[in-house]
Short mmCIF file of C-alpha atoms in Angstrom, two decimals:
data_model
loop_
_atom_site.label_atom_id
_atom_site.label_comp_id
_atom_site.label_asym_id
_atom_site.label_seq_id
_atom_site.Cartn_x
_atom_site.Cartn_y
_atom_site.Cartn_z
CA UNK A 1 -8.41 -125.54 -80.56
CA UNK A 2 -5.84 -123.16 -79.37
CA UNK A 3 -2.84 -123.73 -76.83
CA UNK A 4 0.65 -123.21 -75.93
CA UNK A 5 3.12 -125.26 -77.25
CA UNK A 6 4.93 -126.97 -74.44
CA UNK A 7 8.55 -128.09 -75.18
CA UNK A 8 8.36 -131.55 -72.73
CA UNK A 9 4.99 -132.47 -75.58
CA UNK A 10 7.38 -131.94 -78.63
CA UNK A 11 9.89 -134.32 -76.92
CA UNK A 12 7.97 -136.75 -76.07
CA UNK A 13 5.71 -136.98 -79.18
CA UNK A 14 8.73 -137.28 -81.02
CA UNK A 15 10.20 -139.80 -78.68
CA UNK A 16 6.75 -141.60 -79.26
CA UNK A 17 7.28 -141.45 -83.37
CA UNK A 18 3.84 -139.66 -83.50
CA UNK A 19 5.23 -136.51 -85.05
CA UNK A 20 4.00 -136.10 -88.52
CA UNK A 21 6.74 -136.81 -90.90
CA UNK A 22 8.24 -139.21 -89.09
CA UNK A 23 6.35 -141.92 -91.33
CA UNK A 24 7.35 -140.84 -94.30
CA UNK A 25 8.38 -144.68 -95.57
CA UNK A 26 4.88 -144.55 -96.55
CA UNK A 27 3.86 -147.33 -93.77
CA UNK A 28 0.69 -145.86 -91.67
CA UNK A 29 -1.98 -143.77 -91.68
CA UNK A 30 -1.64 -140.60 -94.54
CA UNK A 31 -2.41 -137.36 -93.89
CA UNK A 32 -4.37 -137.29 -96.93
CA UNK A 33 -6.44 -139.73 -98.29
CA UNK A 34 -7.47 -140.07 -102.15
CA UNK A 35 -9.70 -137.63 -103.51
CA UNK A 36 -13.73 -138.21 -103.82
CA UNK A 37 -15.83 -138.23 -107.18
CA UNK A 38 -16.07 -134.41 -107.19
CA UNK A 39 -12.35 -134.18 -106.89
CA UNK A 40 -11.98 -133.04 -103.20
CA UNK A 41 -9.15 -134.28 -101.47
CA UNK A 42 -9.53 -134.95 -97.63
CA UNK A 43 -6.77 -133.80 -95.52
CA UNK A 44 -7.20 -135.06 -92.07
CA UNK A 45 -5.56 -132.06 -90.20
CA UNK A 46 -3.55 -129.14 -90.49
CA UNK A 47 -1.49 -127.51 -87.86
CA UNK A 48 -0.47 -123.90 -87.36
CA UNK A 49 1.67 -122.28 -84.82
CA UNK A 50 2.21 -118.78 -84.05
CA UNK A 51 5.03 -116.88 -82.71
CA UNK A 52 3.79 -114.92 -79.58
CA UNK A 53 4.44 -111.71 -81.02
CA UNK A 54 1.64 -110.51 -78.48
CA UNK A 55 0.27 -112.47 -75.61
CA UNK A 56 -1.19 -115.89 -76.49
CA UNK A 57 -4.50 -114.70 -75.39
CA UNK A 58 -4.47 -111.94 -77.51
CA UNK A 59 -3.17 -114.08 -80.56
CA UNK A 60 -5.74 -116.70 -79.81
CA UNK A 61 -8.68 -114.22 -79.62
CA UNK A 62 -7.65 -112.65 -82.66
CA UNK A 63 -7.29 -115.75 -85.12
CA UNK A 64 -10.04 -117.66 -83.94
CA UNK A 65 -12.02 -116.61 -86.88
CA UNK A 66 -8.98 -118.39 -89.11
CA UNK A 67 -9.93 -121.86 -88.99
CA UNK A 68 -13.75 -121.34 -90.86
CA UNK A 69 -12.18 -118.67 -93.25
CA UNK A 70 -8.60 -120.85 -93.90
CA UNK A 71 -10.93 -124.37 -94.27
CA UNK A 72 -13.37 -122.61 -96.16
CA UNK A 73 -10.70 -121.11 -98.87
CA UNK A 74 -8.86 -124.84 -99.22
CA UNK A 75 -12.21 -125.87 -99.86
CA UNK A 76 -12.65 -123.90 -102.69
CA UNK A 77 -9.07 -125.31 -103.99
CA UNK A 78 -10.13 -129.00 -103.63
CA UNK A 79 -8.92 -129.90 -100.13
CA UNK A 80 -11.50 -130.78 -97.19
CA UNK A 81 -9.46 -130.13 -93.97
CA UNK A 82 -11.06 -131.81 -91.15
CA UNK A 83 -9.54 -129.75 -88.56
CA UNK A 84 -7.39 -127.04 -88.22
CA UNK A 85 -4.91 -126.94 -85.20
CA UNK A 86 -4.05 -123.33 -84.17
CA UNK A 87 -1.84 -122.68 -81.30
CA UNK A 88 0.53 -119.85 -79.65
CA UNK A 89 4.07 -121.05 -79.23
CA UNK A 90 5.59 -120.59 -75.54
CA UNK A 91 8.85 -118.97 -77.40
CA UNK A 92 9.99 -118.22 -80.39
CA UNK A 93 12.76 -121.12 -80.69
CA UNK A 94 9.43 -123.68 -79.34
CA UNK A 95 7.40 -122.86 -82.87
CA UNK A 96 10.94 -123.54 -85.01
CA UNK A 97 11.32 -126.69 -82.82
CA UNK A 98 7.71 -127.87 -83.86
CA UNK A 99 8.13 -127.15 -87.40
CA UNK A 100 11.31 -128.93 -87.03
CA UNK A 101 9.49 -132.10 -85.39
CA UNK A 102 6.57 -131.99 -87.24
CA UNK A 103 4.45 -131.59 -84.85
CA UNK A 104 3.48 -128.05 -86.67
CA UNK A 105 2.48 -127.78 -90.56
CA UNK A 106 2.90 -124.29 -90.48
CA UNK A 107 4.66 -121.80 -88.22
CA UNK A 108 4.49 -117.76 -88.29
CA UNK A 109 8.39 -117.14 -87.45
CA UNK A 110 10.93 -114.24 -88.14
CA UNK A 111 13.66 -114.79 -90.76
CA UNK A 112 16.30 -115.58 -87.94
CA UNK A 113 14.20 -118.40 -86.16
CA UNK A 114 14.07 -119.61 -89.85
CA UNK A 115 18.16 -119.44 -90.60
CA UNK A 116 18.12 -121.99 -87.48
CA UNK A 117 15.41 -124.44 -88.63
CA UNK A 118 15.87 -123.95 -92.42
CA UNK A 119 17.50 -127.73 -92.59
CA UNK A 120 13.75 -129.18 -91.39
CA UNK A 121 11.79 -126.45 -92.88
CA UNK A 122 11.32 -124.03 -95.99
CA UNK A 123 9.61 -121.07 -96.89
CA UNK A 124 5.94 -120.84 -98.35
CA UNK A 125 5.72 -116.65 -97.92
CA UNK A 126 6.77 -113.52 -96.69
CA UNK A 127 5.10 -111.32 -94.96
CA UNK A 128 4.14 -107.64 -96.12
CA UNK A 129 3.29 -104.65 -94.20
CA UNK A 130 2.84 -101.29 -94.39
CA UNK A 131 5.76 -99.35 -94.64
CA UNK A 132 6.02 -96.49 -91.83
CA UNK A 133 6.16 -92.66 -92.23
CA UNK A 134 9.84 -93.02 -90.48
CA UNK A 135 12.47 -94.91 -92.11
CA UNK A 136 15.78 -92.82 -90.72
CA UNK A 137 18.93 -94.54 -89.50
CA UNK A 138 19.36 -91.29 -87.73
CA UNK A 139 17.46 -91.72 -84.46
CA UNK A 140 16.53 -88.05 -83.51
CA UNK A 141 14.63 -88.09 -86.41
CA UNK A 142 12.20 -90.10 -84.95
CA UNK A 143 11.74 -88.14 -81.66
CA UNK A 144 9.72 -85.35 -83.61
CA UNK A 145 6.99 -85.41 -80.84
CA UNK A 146 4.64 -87.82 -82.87
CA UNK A 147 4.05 -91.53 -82.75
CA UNK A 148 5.16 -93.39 -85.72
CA UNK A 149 2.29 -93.82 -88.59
CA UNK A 150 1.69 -96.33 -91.03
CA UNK A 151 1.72 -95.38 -94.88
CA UNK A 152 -0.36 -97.05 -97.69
CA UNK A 153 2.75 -98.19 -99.57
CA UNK A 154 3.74 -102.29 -98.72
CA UNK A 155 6.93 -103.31 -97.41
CA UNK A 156 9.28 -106.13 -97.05
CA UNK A 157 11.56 -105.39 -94.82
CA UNK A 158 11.42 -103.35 -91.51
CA UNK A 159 13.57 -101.98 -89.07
CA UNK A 160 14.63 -102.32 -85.30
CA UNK A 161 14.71 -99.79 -82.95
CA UNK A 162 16.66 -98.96 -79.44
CA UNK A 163 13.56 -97.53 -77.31
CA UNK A 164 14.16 -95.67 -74.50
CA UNK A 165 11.71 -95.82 -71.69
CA UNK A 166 10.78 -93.00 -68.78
CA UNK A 167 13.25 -94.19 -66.12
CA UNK A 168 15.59 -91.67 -65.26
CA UNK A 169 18.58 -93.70 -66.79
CA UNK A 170 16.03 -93.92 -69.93
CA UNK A 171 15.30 -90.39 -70.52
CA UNK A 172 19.02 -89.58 -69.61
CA UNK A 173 20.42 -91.48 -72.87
CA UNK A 174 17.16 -89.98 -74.90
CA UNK A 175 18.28 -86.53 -74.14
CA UNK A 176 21.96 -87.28 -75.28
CA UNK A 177 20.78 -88.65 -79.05
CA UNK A 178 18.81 -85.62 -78.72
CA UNK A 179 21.19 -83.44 -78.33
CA UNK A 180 23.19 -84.61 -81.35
CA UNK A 181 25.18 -86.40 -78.65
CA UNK A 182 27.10 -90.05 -79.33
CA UNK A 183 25.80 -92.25 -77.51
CA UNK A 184 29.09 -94.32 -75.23
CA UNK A 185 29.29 -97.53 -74.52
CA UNK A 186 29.79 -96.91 -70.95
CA UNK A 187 25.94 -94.86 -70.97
CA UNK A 188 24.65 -97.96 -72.23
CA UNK A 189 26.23 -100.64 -70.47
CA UNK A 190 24.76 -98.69 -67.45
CA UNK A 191 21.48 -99.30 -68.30
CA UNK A 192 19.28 -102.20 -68.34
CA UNK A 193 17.82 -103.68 -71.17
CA UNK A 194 15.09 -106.03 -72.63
CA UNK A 195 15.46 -108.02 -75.16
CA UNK A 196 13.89 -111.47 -76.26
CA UNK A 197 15.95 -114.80 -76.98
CA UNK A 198 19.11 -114.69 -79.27
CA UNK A 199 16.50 -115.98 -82.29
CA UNK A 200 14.60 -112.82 -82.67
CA UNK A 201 15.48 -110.79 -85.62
CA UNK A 202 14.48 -107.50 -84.23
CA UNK A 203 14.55 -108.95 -80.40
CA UNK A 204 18.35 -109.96 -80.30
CA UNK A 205 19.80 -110.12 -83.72
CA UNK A 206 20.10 -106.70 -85.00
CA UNK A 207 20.54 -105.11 -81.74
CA UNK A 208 23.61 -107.13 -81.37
CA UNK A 209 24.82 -106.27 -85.08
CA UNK A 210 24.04 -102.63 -84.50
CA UNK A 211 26.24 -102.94 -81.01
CA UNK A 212 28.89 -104.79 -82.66
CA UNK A 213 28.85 -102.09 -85.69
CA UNK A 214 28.90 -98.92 -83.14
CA UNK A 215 30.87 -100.34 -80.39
CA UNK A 216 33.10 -103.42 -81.55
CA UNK A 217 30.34 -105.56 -78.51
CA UNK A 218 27.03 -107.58 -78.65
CA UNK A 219 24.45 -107.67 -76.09
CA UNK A 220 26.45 -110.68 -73.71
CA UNK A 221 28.77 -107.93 -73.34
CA UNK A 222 26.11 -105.94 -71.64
CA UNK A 223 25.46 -105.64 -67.89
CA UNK A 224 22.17 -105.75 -67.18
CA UNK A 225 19.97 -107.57 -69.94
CA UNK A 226 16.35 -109.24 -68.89
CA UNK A 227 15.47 -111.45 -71.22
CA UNK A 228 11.68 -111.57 -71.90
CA UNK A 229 9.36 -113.66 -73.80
CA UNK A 230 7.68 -111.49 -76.10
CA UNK A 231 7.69 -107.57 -77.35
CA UNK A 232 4.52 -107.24 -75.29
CA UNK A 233 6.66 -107.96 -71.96
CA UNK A 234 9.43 -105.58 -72.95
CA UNK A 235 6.73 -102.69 -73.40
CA UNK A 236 5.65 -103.79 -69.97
CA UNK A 237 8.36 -103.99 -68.42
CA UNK A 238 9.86 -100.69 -70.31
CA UNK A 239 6.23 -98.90 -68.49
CA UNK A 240 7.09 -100.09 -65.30
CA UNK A 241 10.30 -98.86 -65.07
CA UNK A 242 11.45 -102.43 -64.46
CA UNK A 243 14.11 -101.77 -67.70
CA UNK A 244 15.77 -98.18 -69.41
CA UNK A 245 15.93 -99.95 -72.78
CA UNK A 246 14.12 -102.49 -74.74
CA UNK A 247 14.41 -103.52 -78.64
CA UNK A 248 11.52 -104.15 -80.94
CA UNK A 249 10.62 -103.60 -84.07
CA UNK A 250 9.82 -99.97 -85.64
CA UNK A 251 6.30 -100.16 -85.25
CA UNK A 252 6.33 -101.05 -81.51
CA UNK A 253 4.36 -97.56 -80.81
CA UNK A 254 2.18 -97.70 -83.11
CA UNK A 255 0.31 -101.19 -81.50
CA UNK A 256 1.15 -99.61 -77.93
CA UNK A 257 0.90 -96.34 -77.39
CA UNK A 258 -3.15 -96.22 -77.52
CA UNK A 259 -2.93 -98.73 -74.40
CA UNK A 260 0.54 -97.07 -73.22
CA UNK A 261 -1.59 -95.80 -69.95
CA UNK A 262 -4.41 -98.02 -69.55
CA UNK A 263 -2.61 -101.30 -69.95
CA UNK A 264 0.78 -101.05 -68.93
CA UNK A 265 0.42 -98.09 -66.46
CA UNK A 266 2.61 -95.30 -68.02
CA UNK A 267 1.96 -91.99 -66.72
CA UNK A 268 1.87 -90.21 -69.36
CA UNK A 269 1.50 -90.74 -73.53
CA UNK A 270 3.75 -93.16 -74.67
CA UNK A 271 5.32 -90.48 -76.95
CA UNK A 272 6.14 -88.47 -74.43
CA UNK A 273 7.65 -91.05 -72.12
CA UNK A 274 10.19 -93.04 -75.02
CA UNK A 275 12.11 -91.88 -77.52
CA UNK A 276 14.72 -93.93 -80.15
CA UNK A 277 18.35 -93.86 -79.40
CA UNK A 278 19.17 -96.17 -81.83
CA UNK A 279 18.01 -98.02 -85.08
CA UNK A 280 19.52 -100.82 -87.05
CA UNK A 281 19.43 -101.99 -91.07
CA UNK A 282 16.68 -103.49 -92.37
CA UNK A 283 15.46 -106.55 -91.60
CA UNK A 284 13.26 -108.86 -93.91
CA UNK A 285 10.00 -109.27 -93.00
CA UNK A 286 9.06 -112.54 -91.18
CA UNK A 287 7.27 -116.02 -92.83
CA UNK A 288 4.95 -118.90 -92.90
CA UNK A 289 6.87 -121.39 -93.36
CA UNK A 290 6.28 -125.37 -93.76
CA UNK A 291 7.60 -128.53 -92.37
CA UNK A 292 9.53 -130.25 -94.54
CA UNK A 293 9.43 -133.46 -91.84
CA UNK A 294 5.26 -133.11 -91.90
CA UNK A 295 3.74 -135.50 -93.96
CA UNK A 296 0.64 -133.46 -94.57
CA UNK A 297 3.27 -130.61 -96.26
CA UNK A 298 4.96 -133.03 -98.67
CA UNK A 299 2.29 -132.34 -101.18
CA UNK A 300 3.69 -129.89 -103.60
CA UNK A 301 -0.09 -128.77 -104.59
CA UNK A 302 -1.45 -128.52 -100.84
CA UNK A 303 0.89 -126.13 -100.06
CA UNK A 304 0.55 -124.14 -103.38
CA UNK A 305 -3.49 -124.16 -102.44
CA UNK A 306 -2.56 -123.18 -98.55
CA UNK A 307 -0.12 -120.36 -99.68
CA UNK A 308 -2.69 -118.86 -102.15
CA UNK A 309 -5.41 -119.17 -99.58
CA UNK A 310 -3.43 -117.10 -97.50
CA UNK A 311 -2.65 -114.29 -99.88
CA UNK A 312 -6.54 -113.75 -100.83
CA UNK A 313 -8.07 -114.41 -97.46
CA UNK A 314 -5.33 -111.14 -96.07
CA UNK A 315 -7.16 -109.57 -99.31
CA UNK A 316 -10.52 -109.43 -97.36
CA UNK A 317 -11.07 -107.71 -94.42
CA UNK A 318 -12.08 -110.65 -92.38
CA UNK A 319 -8.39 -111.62 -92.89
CA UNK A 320 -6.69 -108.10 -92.41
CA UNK A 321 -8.53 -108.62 -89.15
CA UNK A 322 -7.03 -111.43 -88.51
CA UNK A 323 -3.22 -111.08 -89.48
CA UNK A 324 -3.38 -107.53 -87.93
CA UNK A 325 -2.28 -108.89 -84.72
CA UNK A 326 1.13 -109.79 -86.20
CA UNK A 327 1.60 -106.56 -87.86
CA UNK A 328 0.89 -108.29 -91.10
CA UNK A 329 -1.52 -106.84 -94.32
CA UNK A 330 -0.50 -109.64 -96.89
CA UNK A 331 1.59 -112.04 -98.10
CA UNK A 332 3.86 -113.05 -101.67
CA UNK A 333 5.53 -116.12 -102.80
CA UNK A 334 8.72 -116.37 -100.42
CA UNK A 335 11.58 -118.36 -101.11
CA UNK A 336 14.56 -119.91 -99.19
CA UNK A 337 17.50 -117.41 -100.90
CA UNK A 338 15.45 -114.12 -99.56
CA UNK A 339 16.63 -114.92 -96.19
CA UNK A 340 20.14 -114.84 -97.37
CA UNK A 341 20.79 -111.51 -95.85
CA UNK A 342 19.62 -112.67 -92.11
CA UNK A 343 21.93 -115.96 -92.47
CA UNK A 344 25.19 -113.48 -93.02
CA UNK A 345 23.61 -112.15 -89.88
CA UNK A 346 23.26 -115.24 -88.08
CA UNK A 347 27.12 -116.05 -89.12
CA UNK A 348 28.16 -112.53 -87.72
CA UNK A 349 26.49 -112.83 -84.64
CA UNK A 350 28.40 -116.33 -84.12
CA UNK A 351 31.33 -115.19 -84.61
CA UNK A 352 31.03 -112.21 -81.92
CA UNK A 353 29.85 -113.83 -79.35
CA UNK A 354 31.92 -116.44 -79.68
#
């Protein structure tokens, strides 16, 4: 079953003590009962939320064929899960909040929703993907003509880019970098920009930081900033002319520009009509992390069997499938002190927008 999470549900389920977790005196129902005489364990439910890193449509189409293959897998490792529970959050900060509730098991999130939730959950893995043929923190070099490609070589960090769109203000700033030009603050506090809510790594966070390292600003110093609820929106909105400048993540062309025209309208190839004027550090790659308030996650051997289910099922191309749509081609062992880098971050970002 796949839906959005609605914030007013998450209140009032925990309002209602029917988050899971919130029994964890050991009085009620478990979310796992003792195992049978071949040694399966029955686990009554398991809950996963996504991050809409795409439209929920698109994330829901996509992972459909997750619960068979994911219940499947745990089967194999002893564990009969009666259902599985897949849903698209409506933000990024509404998956954290579930995790945080309990009212998810699981939740796909970037490293700096995580820094904000780590007190009610922890990590079970990181994310790989493939690395990209452009990796400069110059950004001319990445206005060669060509979109980016991806390489065979795995990765666990990425990096954010400033893309300019085809708007006159857009292309005006893309000719500058260019140019060999330095970019002022004044040419881009005249432009408008999309980005996503302040706990997006590559939406918010590293923007700001790169702002804040090139200017002495962050993005609440800016202008004109629309604030939209996924990277699909910004590419939207960055077609439509409706914004000069979005941020996103360095592979943002790659997923888009082969539906740059039919999709979002551009008028011409997306290569032709953006360019990067800007590109931060790196940023480690996002999660699945657990609840640590979810009573079904407090077994220490579940979520060893749900973390290596999901490192061999992205090992089959049923699963590549599958995590595709998050820009994902496998997973390792994660842990809480990896994410060390983004809290700095987080701390930084505090402090200048304070």
């Amino acid at each position: 079953m796949k839906k959005n999470i609605p914030a007013l549900l998450l209140s009032l389920a925990l309002s209602c003590g029917l988050l899971a977790g919130c029994g964890a005196s050991g009085t009620g129902e478990t979310a796992q009962e003792a195992p049978d005489a071949d040694g399966v364990q029955s686990v009554s439910s398991l809950k996963i939320a996504f991050s809409p890193y795409a439209d929920a449509d698109i994330i829901s189409e996509s992972t459909q064929p997750l619960e068979e293959l994911l219940k499947a897998k745990l089967l194999e490792k002893g564990y009969d899960v009666g259902e599985i529970d897949m849903s698209v959050g409506t933000s990024y900060t509404a998956v954290g909040e579930a995790l945080s509730a309990g009212s998810a098991d699981l939740g796909f999130i970037s490293g700096g929703n995580y820094v904000l939730f780590s007190d009610d959950c922890d990590v079970l893995l990181t994310a790989l993907r493939y690395g990209i043929n452009k990796d400069s923190e110059n950004p001319a070099d990445w206005n060669d003509g060509t979109i980016e490609e991806n390489t065979e070589d795995m990765s666990t960090y990425y990096r954010c880019i400033l893309l300019a769109g085809p708007t006159e203000k857009g292309q005006e700033l893309l000719d500058k970098v260019n140019n060999g030009q330095e970019l002022t603050w004044e040419d881009l506090n005249s432009a408008t920009w999309a980005v996503l809510n302040p706990t997006s790594a590559s939406g918010y966070i590293y923007p700001c930081l790169w702002l804040q390292e090139h200017y002495g600003k962050g993005i609440s110093d800016l202008d004109n900033v629309v604030e939209c609820d996924s990277h699909t929106t910004s590419v939207a909105r960055l077609a439509a002319g409706q914004v000069d400048v979005m941020v996103s993540y360095g592979h943002i062309r790659i997923k888009n520009a082969p539906i740059w025209e039919s999709d979002f309208g551009g008028t011409a190839p997306m290569v032709e009509q953006t360019g990067v004027i800007g590109v931060t550090d790196g940023i480690y790659n996002d999660m699945i992390a657990y609840s640590k308030t979810s009573e079904t996650m407090q077994d220490e051997d579940f979520r060893e069997a749900v973390g290596e289910a999901f490192i061999e099922l992205a090992e089959t191309e049923e699963g590549q499938a599958i995590f595709s749509v998050f820009s994902q081609v496998g997973y390792t062992w994660g842990s809480d002190a990896d994410y060390d880098g983004e809290r700095a971050a987080q701390e930084l970002l505090k402090s200048m927008e304070q």
